[in-house]
Coordinates of C-alpha atoms in Angstrom, one line a residue:
X227 CA -2.8 -7.1 3.1
X228 CA -3.7 -10.6 4.2
X229 CA -1.3 -13.5 4.5
X230 CA -3.7 -16.3 5.5
X231 CA -6.4 -15.5 3.0
X232 CA -6.4 -15.1 -0.8
X233 CA -3.7 -12.7 -2.0
X234 CA -1.2 -10.5 -0.3
X235 CA -1.7 -6.8 -0.1
X236 CA -2.1 -3.8 2.2
X237 CA -5.0 -2.1 3.6
X238 CA -5.6 1.5 2.7
X239 CA -4.9 4.7 4.6
X240 CA -7.1 6.7 6.9
X241 CA -8.9 8.3 4.0
X242 CA -9.5 4.9 2.4
X243 CA -10.5 3.1 5.6
X244 CA -11.5 5.1 8.6
X245 CA -13.1 2.0 10.0
X246 CA -10.7 0.7 12.6
X247 CA -13.3 0.7 15.4
X248 CA -15.6 -1.6 13.4
X249 CA -13.1 -4.3 12.5
X250 CA -15.3 -7.2 13.6
X251 CA -16.5 -10.4 12.0
X252 CA -19.0 -9.2 9.4
X253 CA -20.5 -10.8 6.3
X254 CA -19.9 -7.8 4.1
X255 CA -17.3 -7.0 1.5
X256 CA -14.6 -4.5 2.6
X257 CA -15.4 -2.1 -0.3
X258 CA -19.1 -2.2 0.7
X259 CA -18.3 -1.6 4.3
X260 CA -16.1 1.4 3.5
X261 CA -18.8 2.8 1.1
X262 CA -21.3 2.5 3.8
X263 CA -19.2 4.4 6.3
X264 CA -18.3 7.0 3.7
X265 CA -22.0 7.8 3.1
X266 CA -22.6 8.2 6.7
X267 CA -19.5 10.4 7.1
X268 CA -20.7 12.8 4.4
X269 CA -23.5 13.9 6.7
X270 CA -21.0 15.9 8.8
X271 CA -19.5 18.8 6.9
X272 CA -16.2 20.1 8.1
X273 CA -14.3 22.7 6.0
X274 CA -11.0 21.6 7.6
X275 CA -11.3 18.2 5.9
X276 CA -10.3 18.9 2.3
X277 CA -10.3 15.3 1.3
X278 CA -11.8 12.5 3.4
X279 CA -12.6 8.8 2.9
X280 CA -11.7 7.6 -0.6
X281 CA -7.9 8.4 -0.9
X282 CA -4.6 7.1 0.5
X283 CA -4.6 9.9 3.1
X284 CA -7.1 12.4 4.5
X285 CA -6.2 16.0 3.7
X286 CA -6.7 18.5 6.4
X287 CA -6.6 22.3 5.9
X288 CA -6.0 24.0 9.2
X289 CA -6.6 27.7 8.9
X290 CA -5.2 28.6 12.3
X291 CA -1.6 27.9 11.4
X292 CA 0.8 30.8 11.2
X293 CA 3.5 31.8 8.8
X294 CA 4.6 29.5 6.0
X295 CA 2.6 26.6 7.5
X296 CA -0.5 28.3 6.3
X297 CA 0.6 27.3 2.8
X298 CA 0.5 23.6 3.7
X299 CA -2.1 20.9 4.1
X300 CA -1.8 18.0 6.6
X301 CA -1.9 14.4 5.5
X302 CA -3.1 11.8 7.9
X303 CA -3.3 8.1 7.4
X304 CA -3.7 5.0 9.6
X305 CA -3.0 1.3 9.1
X306 CA -3.4 -1.9 11.1
X307 CA -0.8 -4.7 11.3
X308 CA -2.5 -7.7 12.7
X309 CA -0.7 -11.0 13.6
X310 CA -2.2 -13.8 11.6
X311 CA -3.4 -11.4 8.9
X312 CA -0.5 -9.1 8.0
X313 CA 2.3 -11.1 9.5
X314 CA 3.2 -14.3 11.3
X315 CA 5.9 -14.5 14.0
X316 CA 7.2 -17.8 12.6
X317 CA 7.6 -16.2 9.1
X318 CA 8.6 -12.6 9.9
X319 CA 11.4 -11.3 12.2
X320 CA 10.5 -8.6 14.7
X321 CA 12.6 -6.2 12.5
X322 CA 10.5 -7.0 9.5
X323 CA 7.2 -6.5 11.3
X324 CA 8.3 -3.2 12.8
X325 CA 9.6 -2.0 9.5
X326 CA 6.6 -3.0 7.5
X327 CA 4.2 -1.5 10.0
X328 CA 5.6 2.0 9.4
X329 CA 6.4 1.5 5.7
X330 CA 2.6 1.0 5.1
X331 CA 1.8 4.5 6.4
X332 CA 4.8 6.2 4.7
X333 CA 3.7 4.6 1.3
X334 CA 0.2 6.3 1.7
X335 CA 1.9 9.7 2.2
X336 CA 4.1 9.0 -0.8
X337 CA 1.0 8.2 -2.9
X338 CA -0.2 11.8 -2.2
X339 CA 3.2 13.4 -3.0
X340 CA 3.6 14.4 0.6
X341 CA 6.5 14.7 3.1
X342 CA 6.1 12.5 6.2
X343 CA 6.6 14.3 9.5
X344 CA 5.5 12.2 12.4
X345 CA 4.1 8.8 13.4
X346 CA 2.0 7.5 16.3
X347 CA 2.0 3.8 17.3
X348 CA -0.6 2.0 19.2
X349 CA 0.6 -1.5 20.2
X350 CA -1.4 -4.3 21.9
X351 CA 0.6 -7.3 23.0
X352 CA -0.2 -10.7 24.5
X353 CA 1.5 -11.4 27.8
X354 CA 3.7 -14.1 26.3
X355 CA 5.5 -11.7 23.9
X356 CA 9.2 -11.5 24.9
X357 CA 10.6 -8.1 25.8
X358 CA 13.4 -8.7 23.2
X359 CA 10.8 -9.1 20.5
X360 CA 9.3 -5.7 21.3
X361 CA 12.7 -4.1 21.5
X362 CA 13.7 -5.4 18.0
X363 CA 10.3 -4.4 16.6
X364 CA 10.7 -0.8 17.9
X365 CA 14.3 -0.4 16.9
X366 CA 13.4 -1.3 13.3
X367 CA 10.4 1.0 13.1
X368 CA 12.3 3.9 14.6
X369 CA 15.2 3.3 12.3
X370 CA 13.0 3.6 9.2
X371 CA 11.3 6.6 10.7
X372 CA 14.7 8.3 11.2
X373 CA 15.8 7.6 7.6
X374 CA 12.7 9.4 6.4
X375 CA 12.9 12.4 8.8
X376 CA 9.9 11.1 10.8
X377 CA 9.5 11.4 14.6
X378 CA 7.7 8.7 16.6
X379 CA 5.6 11.2 18.5
X380 CA 3.3 9.1 20.7
X381 CA 0.7 6.3 20.8
X382 CA -0.7 3.9 23.2
X383 CA -0.1 0.4 24.6
X384 CA -2.5 -2.3 25.7
X385 CA -2.8 -6.0 26.5
X386 CA -4.1 -8.2 23.7
X387 CA -5.9 -11.5 24.5
X388 CA -5.0 -12.9 21.0
X389 CA -2.0 -12.0 19.0
X390 CA -0.1 -8.7 18.3
X391 CA -2.0 -5.7 17.0
X392 CA -0.1 -2.6 15.8
X393 CA -1.9 0.5 14.5
X394 CA 0.3 3.2 12.9
X395 CA -0.8 6.7 12.3
X396 CA 1.4 8.6 10.0
X397 CA 1.2 12.4 9.5
X398 CA 2.7 14.4 6.6
X399 CA 2.4 17.7 4.8
X400 CA 1.9 18.8 1.2
X401 CA 1.7 22.3 -0.3
X402 CA -1.8 23.6 0.0
X403 CA -4.1 22.2 -2.7
X404 CA -1.3 20.2 -4.2
X405 CA -1.9 16.7 -2.9
X406 CA -2.0 14.1 -5.7
X407 CA -5.4 12.4 -5.5
X408 CA -6.9 9.3 -7.0
X409 CA -9.5 11.4 -8.7
X410 CA -7.2 13.3 -11.1
X411 CA -7.0 10.8 -14.0
X412 CA -8.3 12.1 -17.4
X413 CA -9.2 10.3 -20.6
X414 CA -6.1 9.8 -22.7
X415 CA -3.7 9.8 -19.8
X416 CA -1.0 7.2 -19.8
X417 CA -0.7 4.8 -16.8
X418 CA 2.7 4.1 -15.1
X419 CA 4.0 2.1 -12.3
X420 CA 7.2 2.3 -10.4
X421 CA 9.6 -0.6 -9.7
X422 CA 8.4 -4.2 -10.1
X423 CA 5.3 -6.1 -9.1
X424 CA 4.5 -9.4 -7.6
X425 CA 7.7 -9.8 -5.5
X426 CA 5.9 -9.6 -2.1
X427 CA 3.1 -12.0 -3.2
X428 CA 5.7 -14.5 -4.4
X429 CA 7.3 -14.6 -0.9
X430 CA 4.0 -15.3 0.7
X431 CA 3.1 -17.9 -1.9
X432 CA 6.4 -19.7 -1.1
X433 CA 5.8 -19.6 2.6
X434 CA 2.2 -20.8 2.3
X435 CA 3.3 -23.8 0.2
X436 CA 6.0 -25.1 2.5
X437 CA 5.6 -28.7 3.3
X438 CA 6.0 -30.2 6.8
X439 CA 9.2 -31.7 5.5
X440 CA 10.9 -28.2 5.0
X441 CA 8.7 -26.3 7.5
X442 CA 11.8 -25.2 9.4
X443 CA 13.2 -23.5 6.3
X444 CA 12.8 -19.8 6.2
X445 CA 13.2 -17.4 3.3
X446 CA 16.3 -15.1 3.1
X447 CA 14.8 -11.6 3.4
X448 CA 17.5 -10.3 1.1
X449 CA 16.0 -12.4 -1.7
X450 CA 12.5 -11.0 -1.1
X451 CA 13.1 -7.4 0.0
X452 CA 9.8 -6.0 -1.4
X453 CA 8.0 -8.3 1.1
X454 CA 10.2 -8.3 4.2
X455 CA 11.5 -4.7 4.0
X456 CA 9.6 -2.8 1.3
X457 CA 11.0 0.7 0.6
X458 CA 8.3 3.3 0.6
X459 CA 8.6 5.5 -2.5
X460 CA 8.5 8.8 -0.5
X461 CA 11.1 10.7 -2.6
X462 CA 9.6 9.5 -5.9
X463 CA 6.1 10.6 -4.8
X464 CA 7.3 13.9 -3.9
X465 CA 9.2 14.4 -7.1
X466 CA 6.2 13.4 -9.2
X467 CA 4.2 16.1 -7.5
X468 CA 6.9 18.7 -7.5
X469 CA 7.5 18.3 -11.3
X470 CA 3.7 18.2 -12.0
X471 CA 4.0 14.8 -13.6
X472 CA 1.4 12.7 -11.8
X473 CA -2.3 13.6 -12.5
X474 CA -3.6 10.8 -10.2
X475 CA -1.8 8.4 -7.9
X476 CA -2.2 5.5 -5.5
X477 CA 0.2 3.0 -4.0
X478 CA 0.0 -0.8 -4.8
X479 CA -0.8 -2.0 -1.4
X480 CA -3.8 -4.1 -2.5
X481 CA -2.5 -5.2 -5.8
X482 CA -2.4 -3.6 -9.3
X483 CA -5.9 -4.8 -10.3
X484 CA -7.6 -3.6 -7.2
X485 CA -5.7 -0.3 -6.8
X486 CA -6.2 0.6 -10.5
X487 CA -9.9 0.0 -9.9
X488 CA -9.9 2.4 -6.9
X489 CA -8.1 5.0 -9.0
X490 CA -10.4 4.6 -12.0
X491 CA -13.6 4.7 -9.8
X492 CA -12.5 7.9 -8.1
X493 CA -11.7 9.5 -11.4
X494 CA -14.8 8.2 -13.2
X495 CA -12.8 6.6 -16.0
X496 CA -11.6 3.2 -17.3
X497 CA -8.3 1.8 -18.3
X498 CA -6.5 -0.5 -20.8
X499 CA -3.5 -2.4 -19.5
X500 CA -1.0 -4.3 -21.5
X501 CA 0.2 -7.6 -20.0
X502 CA 3.6 -7.6 -21.7
X503 CA 4.4 -4.1 -20.3
X504 CA 3.8 -5.0 -16.7
X505 CA 7.2 -5.1 -14.9
X506 CA 7.3 -8.4 -13.1
X507 CA 9.6 -8.9 -10.1
X508 CA 12.5 -11.3 -10.2
X509 CA 12.9 -13.0 -6.8
X510 CA 14.5 -15.9 -5.0
X511 CA 17.8 -17.7 -5.5
X512 CA 18.4 -18.2 -8.3
X513 CA 16.2 -15.2 -9.3
X514 CA 13.1 -16.1 -11.3
X515 CA 10.4 -13.9 -12.8
X516 CA 7.0 -14.1 -11.0
X517 CA 4.0 -15.1 -13.0
X518 CA 1.6 -12.6 -14.4
X519 CA -1.2 -13.4 -11.9
X520 CA 1.0 -12.4 -9.0
X521 CA 2.0 -9.1 -10.7
X522 CA -1.6 -8.3 -11.5
X523 CA -3.2 -9.2 -8.2
X524 CA -0.6 -9.6 -5.5
X525 CA -0.1 -6.6 -3.3
X526 CA 2.2 -5.2 -0.6
X527 CA 4.9 -4.2 -3.1
X528 CA 4.2 -0.6 -2.2
X529 CA 5.1 0.8 -5.5
X530 CA 3.3 3.9 -6.9
X531 CA 0.7 3.6 -9.7
X532 CA 0.0 6.9 -11.4
X533 CA -1.4 8.5 -14.5
X534 CA 0.1 11.4 -16.5
X535 CA -1.0 13.4 -19.6
X536 CA 0.5 12.2 -22.8
X537 CA 2.1 15.7 -23.1
X538 CA 4.3 15.0 -20.1
X539 CA 7.6 13.4 -20.6
X540 CA 8.1 10.7 -18.0
X541 CA 11.7 9.5 -17.5
X542 CA 12.5 5.9 -17.4
X543 CA 13.9 6.4 -13.9
X544 CA 13.0 8.9 -11.3
X545 CA 14.8 9.2 -7.9
X546 CA 16.7 6.1 -9.0
X547 CA 13.5 4.1 -9.3
X548 CA 12.5 2.5 -12.7
X549 CA 9.2 3.8 -14.2
X550 CA 7.2 1.7 -16.7
X551 CA 4.3 2.7 -18.8
X552 CA 1.7 -0.1 -18.7
X553 CA -1.4 1.3 -20.4
X554 CA -3.7 4.2 -20.8
X555 CA -7.0 5.7 -19.4
X556 CA -10.0 5.3 -21.5
X557 CA -13.5 6.8 -21.9
X558 CA -15.2 3.5 -21.0
X559 CA -15.4 2.9 -17.3
X560 CA -14.3 -0.7 -17.8
X561 CA -10.8 -1.9 -17.0
X562 CA -9.4 -4.3 -19.6
X563 CA -6.3 -6.4 -20.0
X564 CA -4.7 -6.9 -23.4
X565 CA -2.7 -10.1 -23.4
X566 CA -1.1 -11.3 -26.7
X567 CA -3.9 -9.6 -28.6
X568 CA -6.7 -10.9 -26.5
X569 CA -8.8 -8.4 -24.6
X570 CA -10.5 -9.4 -21.4
X571 CA -12.0 -7.7 -18.4
X572 CA -9.4 -7.1 -15.6
X573 CA -11.1 -8.2 -12.5
X574 CA -10.1 -6.6 -9.2
X575 CA -8.7 -9.6 -7.5
X576 CA -6.2 -8.1 -5.1
X577 CA -6.6 -8.1 -1.3
X578 CA -9.9 -7.1 0.3
X579 CA -10.9 -7.7 3.9
X580 CA -14.2 -9.5 4.6
X581 CA -14.3 -10.9 1.0
X582 CA -17.0 -13.5 0.7
X583 CA -16.1 -16.6 -1.4

C-alpha cells in the first residue's frame, strides 16, 4: 500500500515479498525485484518450505512436531508499515495505525484459509514520538490480536532517524497440505470477491485532495471503516477452505486488477471480469458509491478474491460477509474487462513499490 504515490494498497506477505532487507532506493519495479529474489531463493532447496515466495504466506512443514500438530502446516507472513508510505500521523490516529499494522498480516493468513496464532512486532521510532502515541498504537494492535485469538509473542525495538517503521510477522496454521494457494485456479472456474471494493482508496483520495482551506478537517473513521479499521476476513477464509469452496485465493491488498494478475500468473490462466458485477463501496456522509477505477485498482480493502469450480454452490453470504461473482477464469492468459459490451485489457494498475513512471 502507498499513500503518497499512485493508488492505495497493501504489500504482500512473506511468501510474496521476502525482501525487507533490500528495501532501498532502487530503479526497478517491485514485481521485477521480487522475481529476481525468487529466482535466487530457488537455489536453496529446503523440504521444510512447502510453499515459498509467490503466495500470501510461506507454508512450512515441520516434521519434528508431535501428536496432532504433525497434521498441520505453519503459515508465516511479514508486512511493513512505513510512515509516509502506508500511513501519516496527521491522517491516521495511533489506534488506526496499530490496527492496520496487524490487520495486514491477518489478512494474508485469511487468504490461505489459515488460523492465526501469534504475531511478532518490530518497531522503530524517532525520538520525538510521544509515549502516549506508542501506548495507543500498541493497545489497538493487541486488541485486534486478542479478538482473533492471536498472542503478541515478541519482536524488537530500535530508534529510527526518519519516521515510524513497524514490521509485523504473523504466524498461523492450516491442516497439512490444505493451504489455499494462488496457483489453484482452473479454466472455467468462476471468480468471486468478498465485501465491497474501493472504500479504502476513496478515503485516501479524499485526504490527498484536501485544500489548504480545509486542511484541518479530518475524515470520520466510521464513514471509511475499510480504510481506517479494515476487518481481516479470517473466519471467511477458514470457512472457504473447510467447505472446499475456494480453488485459489488472494487478498485484495494491492487492488483487484493487480491481485487478480498475481493469481492468474501463479495459476497459468487468464480471466474475464464484468464491470457491472464488481461490488463498489459506498462511503462518506452522505454515502456515495465509489467510481469504477477505485474499485478496480484501489487496494487495502483486504477483501478475499477467490475462484471456485462452477460445480460449487457459493452462497451470497458466508460468515456474514457478502460474496459476489465478478467473472470467470479463461484459457487465454490475458485478463480482460467487459464494460457495457466493450472488451478491453485489464491492466494491473494497483499498488506496486518502486514503480517507474
